[in-house]
Amino acid sequence: MTPLLSATQTAARRTLPLALCLAAAGCSGPQSALDPAGREAETVAHLFFVMTIGGAVIWLAVIALAVYAGGFKQRTLSEETGQRLILWGGAVVPTLILAALLAYALWLMPDLRPWTREAMAEGGVKGHVTAEQYWWRVRMEGPGGPVESANELIVPVGQRVDLTLTSPDVIHSFWIPALAGKIDMIPGRTNRITLRADRPGVYRGVCAEFCGESHALMAFTVRAVPPQEHAALAAAEARPAAVTSGEGLRLFLEKGCAACHAIRGTEARGGVGPDLTHVGSRPTIAAATLPNDQASRERFLRNPDAVKPGVRMPGYDMLPPAEIETLARFLGDLK
Amino acid sequence: MFIHGGRNETLWPLIGPPAVWAIHFTASYVWAAIACAKTTHEDAIYLTARIGIGVMTVLALAAIAYASYHAWRVWGFGRYEPPHADDTEEDRRRFLGYATLLLAALSAVSVIFVALPAAFIPECTW
């Protein structure tokens, strides 16, 4: 063995466990279908493992047979045995396996998409999500009527959440890998999804259907909190803005921000872009693209297109830095 | 059309079972789509479609079984080994019968797979 080859093998032997650990670490986290935190996602993960293990077993059997036939089998089969092998191994057994897998997947479907009459009559949180290039309009039903927000979904742990989904522009797809399967959001059509978070935590939802240049930057945060905390957060979300006067709001109205954005409790009533009433309380801005801090807000205000190519919001680079700073601080104060 | 008859060989019976599969497939999908577009959750339109697909499945399988029996007969009830490649009238008939029988088996499995969702899914995903 040459020293070089030996060194390579040693290196491979040392790095392989590390690589496997890294790969396994990728299986958990806020956006993993393999680390389910809800009932629907658990069903999906279960289906995935059954199919993967089933596929691996079939693959191993076929490869073992090929190795046996190619390397070890000395005598040829009789024609009769060969035909029997083709009939059973090539037709009957695959048909039975496919039938079993199909029946299993179909049997899971009512649980994956529990839109039955009984389920709809059950209580739970209801809401409507609209996917727009490249952000999410979230309208949750509350005791005082619908409350609009954006790019953040707050759900109570252990309770059903029924969402109707649509899109005004192109096809998007709604996917919170840790909580449920994905479903398309299609212009002119209303789809539904139900989910139930079983573990409190912060999860990440994404757009799973290519929708334009900033498709990969179209995500949202899902916060699963205990029901009492959810009630408090929903009530806070329904309240008007925390700041309804001052220099920041004056600039917001004067510079035209209000033409597209609404801040409840003020004159800003635009409906084109995300509702900013409580934007300061959200963990991220620009649909989970940037952290919600002063520097990021200023950066986005100055040149949104540099952060999210194709975004509809124009840049405000022409404003003096002091005004940008005031605006960004005002938005951060909208808790 | 389903029967390999007389002395003249024809290819038509060969496509009998796949044709049944195609018709069953189209009818099932169209029926389910129309039912789900029209249902209001208070009526039994979707239930009717499920039962209808069940009945169509039984009819389709019966037609395929009928075609298979005749194909089996034309093949010679398995008395002769494939591949039936000789340039004789008998072998041509046996080949057609054998091929029809295999297609009938494929069509029967397909008809069942197409109908399975109707058996498992209790409501329209409207």
CSV table of C-alpha atoms in Angstrom, one decimal, chain A residues 13-193:
chain,number,residue,atom,x,y,z
A,13,ARG,CA,-11.6,6.7,8.7
A,14,ARG,CA,-11.2,9.7,11.0
A,15,THR,CA,-13.5,12.0,9.2
A,16,LEU,CA,-16.3,9.5,8.4
A,17,PRO,CA,-17.8,9.4,12.0
A,18,LEU,CA,-17.6,13.2,12.0
A,19,ALA,CA,-19.3,13.4,8.7
A,20,LEU,CA,-22.0,11.0,9.8
A,21,CYS,CA,-22.5,13.1,13.0
A,22,LEU,CA,-22.8,16.2,10.9
A,23,ALA,CA,-25.3,14.6,8.6
A,24,ALA,CA,-27.3,13.3,11.6
A,25,ALA,CA,-27.3,16.8,13.1
A,26,GLY,CA,-29.0,18.0,10.0
A,27,CYS,CA,-32.0,15.8,10.8
A,28,SER,CA,-33.0,17.9,13.8
A,29,GLY,CA,-33.6,21.6,14.1
A,30,PRO,CA,-36.4,24.1,13.5
A,31,GLN,CA,-37.0,23.1,9.9
A,32,SER,CA,-36.8,19.3,9.7
A,33,ALA,CA,-39.4,16.9,8.7
A,34,LEU,CA,-37.4,14.2,10.4
A,35,ASP,CA,-37.7,15.9,13.8
A,36,PRO,CA,-41.5,16.2,14.0
A,37,ALA,CA,-43.1,18.4,16.6
A,38,GLY,CA,-46.7,17.9,15.6
A,39,ARG,CA,-49.2,15.1,14.8
A,40,GLU,CA,-49.3,15.6,11.0
A,41,ALA,CA,-45.5,15.8,10.7
A,42,GLU,CA,-45.2,12.6,12.8
A,43,THR,CA,-47.4,10.8,10.3
A,44,VAL,CA,-45.2,12.1,7.4
A,45,ALA,CA,-42.0,11.1,9.2
A,46,HIS,CA,-43.5,7.7,9.9
A,47,LEU,CA,-44.4,7.2,6.2
A,48,PHE,CA,-40.9,8.4,5.2
A,49,PHE,CA,-39.2,5.8,7.4
A,50,VAL,CA,-41.5,3.0,6.4
A,51,MET,CA,-40.9,3.8,2.7
A,52,THR,CA,-37.1,4.3,3.1
A,53,ILE,CA,-36.6,1.1,5.1
A,54,GLY,CA,-38.9,-0.8,2.8
A,55,GLY,CA,-37.0,0.5,-0.2
A,56,ALA,CA,-33.6,-0.3,1.4
A,57,VAL,CA,-34.7,-3.9,2.1
A,58,ILE,CA,-35.8,-4.4,-1.5
A,59,TRP,CA,-32.6,-2.8,-2.8
A,60,LEU,CA,-30.4,-5.0,-0.6
A,61,ALA,CA,-32.3,-8.1,-1.7
A,62,VAL,CA,-32.0,-7.2,-5.4
A,63,ILE,CA,-28.2,-6.4,-5.1
A,64,ALA,CA,-27.6,-9.5,-3.1
A,65,LEU,CA,-29.4,-11.6,-5.7
A,66,ALA,CA,-27.3,-9.8,-8.5
A,67,VAL,CA,-24.1,-10.5,-6.6
A,68,TYR,CA,-25.1,-14.1,-6.1
A,69,ALA,CA,-26.0,-14.6,-9.7
A,70,GLY,CA,-23.0,-12.8,-11.1
A,71,GLY,CA,-20.3,-14.2,-8.7
A,72,PHE,CA,-21.3,-17.3,-6.9
A,73,LYS,CA,-23.9,-19.2,-8.9
A,74,GLN,CA,-22.1,-21.8,-11.0
A,75,ARG,CA,-24.8,-23.8,-12.7
A,76,THR,CA,-27.5,-22.3,-15.0
A,77,LEU,CA,-31.1,-22.5,-13.9
A,78,SER,CA,-33.5,-24.7,-15.7
A,79,GLU,CA,-35.9,-22.9,-18.0
A,80,GLU,CA,-38.8,-23.8,-15.7
A,81,THR,CA,-37.1,-22.4,-12.6
A,82,GLY,CA,-36.1,-19.3,-14.5
A,83,GLN,CA,-39.7,-18.7,-15.6
A,84,ARG,CA,-41.0,-19.3,-12.1
A,85,LEU,CA,-38.4,-16.8,-10.8
A,86,ILE,CA,-39.6,-14.2,-13.3
A,87,LEU,CA,-43.2,-14.8,-12.5
A,88,TRP,CA,-42.8,-14.5,-8.7
A,89,GLY,CA,-39.8,-12.2,-8.4
A,90,GLY,CA,-40.7,-10.0,-11.3
A,91,ALA,CA,-44.5,-9.8,-11.1
A,92,VAL,CA,-46.2,-11.3,-8.1
A,93,VAL,CA,-44.0,-10.1,-5.3
A,94,PRO,CA,-43.5,-6.5,-6.6
A,95,THR,CA,-47.3,-6.2,-7.1
A,96,LEU,CA,-48.0,-7.4,-3.6
A,97,ILE,CA,-45.4,-5.0,-2.1
A,98,LEU,CA,-46.7,-2.1,-4.2
A,99,ALA,CA,-50.3,-2.9,-3.1
A,100,ALA,CA,-49.3,-3.0,0.5
A,101,LEU,CA,-47.4,0.3,0.3
A,102,LEU,CA,-50.2,1.9,-1.6
A,103,ALA,CA,-52.8,0.7,0.9
A,104,TYR,CA,-50.6,1.9,3.8
A,105,ALA,CA,-50.2,5.4,2.3
A,106,LEU,CA,-53.9,5.7,1.5
A,107,TRP,CA,-54.8,4.5,5.0
A,108,LEU,CA,-52.7,7.3,6.4
A,109,MET,CA,-54.3,10.0,4.2
A,110,PRO,CA,-57.3,10.8,6.3
A,111,ASP,CA,-54.9,11.4,9.2
A,112,LEU,CA,-52.6,13.5,7.1
A,113,ARG,CA,-55.4,15.7,5.7
A,114,PRO,CA,-58.1,15.6,8.5
A,115,TRP,CA,-60.6,17.7,6.7
A,116,THR,CA,-63.6,15.6,7.7
A,117,ARG,CA,-66.8,17.1,8.8
A,118,GLU,CA,-66.2,15.9,12.4
A,119,ALA,CA,-62.8,17.5,12.4
A,120,MET,CA,-64.1,20.8,11.1
A,121,ALA,CA,-66.7,21.0,13.7
A,122,GLU,CA,-64.0,20.6,16.4
A,123,GLY,CA,-62.8,23.8,18.0
A,124,GLY,CA,-59.4,25.2,17.4
A,125,VAL,CA,-57.7,28.2,16.0
A,126,LYS,CA,-58.6,29.3,12.5
A,127,GLY,CA,-56.9,31.6,10.1
A,128,HIS,CA,-56.1,32.5,6.6
A,129,VAL,CA,-52.7,32.7,5.0
A,130,THR,CA,-52.0,34.4,1.7
A,131,ALA,CA,-48.7,33.8,0.0
A,132,GLU,CA,-47.5,36.9,-1.9
A,133,GLN,CA,-44.2,37.4,-3.7
A,134,TYR,CA,-42.2,37.1,-1.3
A,135,TRP,CA,-44.0,37.2,2.0
A,136,TRP,CA,-46.9,35.7,4.0
A,137,ARG,CA,-50.1,37.6,4.9
A,138,VAL,CA,-51.5,36.0,8.0
A,139,ARG,CA,-55.0,36.7,9.1
A,140,MET,CA,-56.0,34.9,12.3
A,141,GLU,CA,-59.6,34.7,13.5
A,142,GLY,CA,-60.0,36.3,17.0
A,143,PRO,CA,-62.9,37.1,19.3
A,144,GLY,CA,-63.1,40.6,17.9
A,145,GLY,CA,-62.8,39.6,14.2
A,146,PRO,CA,-59.8,38.8,12.0
A,147,VAL,CA,-56.4,40.2,13.0
A,148,GLU,CA,-53.8,40.8,10.3
A,149,SER,CA,-50.2,40.1,10.7
A,150,ALA,CA,-47.3,38.9,8.5
A,151,ASN,CA,-44.5,36.4,8.3
A,152,GLU,CA,-45.2,34.9,11.7
A,153,LEU,CA,-47.6,32.3,12.9
A,154,ILE,CA,-48.3,31.9,16.6
A,155,VAL,CA,-50.0,28.6,17.4
A,156,PRO,CA,-51.2,27.0,20.7
A,157,VAL,CA,-49.6,23.7,21.6
A,158,GLY,CA,-52.0,20.8,21.6
A,159,GLN,CA,-54.8,22.5,19.7
A,160,ARG,CA,-55.9,22.2,16.1
A,161,VAL,CA,-55.0,25.0,13.8
A,162,ASP,CA,-57.1,25.2,10.6
A,163,LEU,CA,-55.7,27.4,7.9
A,164,THR,CA,-57.2,28.3,4.5
A,165,LEU,CA,-54.5,29.1,2.0
A,166,THR,CA,-54.5,31.0,-1.2
A,167,SER,CA,-52.3,33.3,-3.4
A,168,PRO,CA,-53.1,36.4,-5.5
A,169,ASP,CA,-50.1,36.1,-7.8
A,170,VAL,CA,-48.3,32.9,-8.6
A,171,ILE,CA,-48.2,29.3,-7.2
A,172,HIS,CA,-46.5,29.1,-3.8
A,173,SER,CA,-46.5,26.2,-1.4
A,174,PHE,CA,-47.0,26.3,2.4
A,175,TRP,CA,-44.7,24.0,4.3
A,176,ILE,CA,-43.7,23.9,8.0
A,177,PRO,CA,-41.6,20.7,7.9
A,178,ALA,CA,-41.6,20.2,11.7
A,179,LEU,CA,-45.4,20.5,11.9
A,180,ALA,CA,-47.2,19.2,8.8
A,181,GLY,CA,-47.0,18.2,5.2
A,182,LYS,CA,-46.9,20.8,2.4
A,183,ILE,CA,-49.7,22.1,0.3
A,184,ASP,CA,-49.7,24.4,-2.7
A,185,MET,CA,-51.2,27.8,-2.6
A,186,ILE,CA,-52.8,28.4,-6.0
A,187,PRO,CA,-54.3,31.6,-7.4
A,188,GLY,CA,-58.0,31.3,-7.7
A,189,ARG,CA,-58.2,28.3,-5.4
A,190,THR,CA,-58.5,27.9,-1.6
A,191,ASN,CA,-56.7,25.0,-0.1
A,192,ARG,CA,-56.8,24.0,3.6
A,193,ILE,CA,-54.3,22.6,6.0
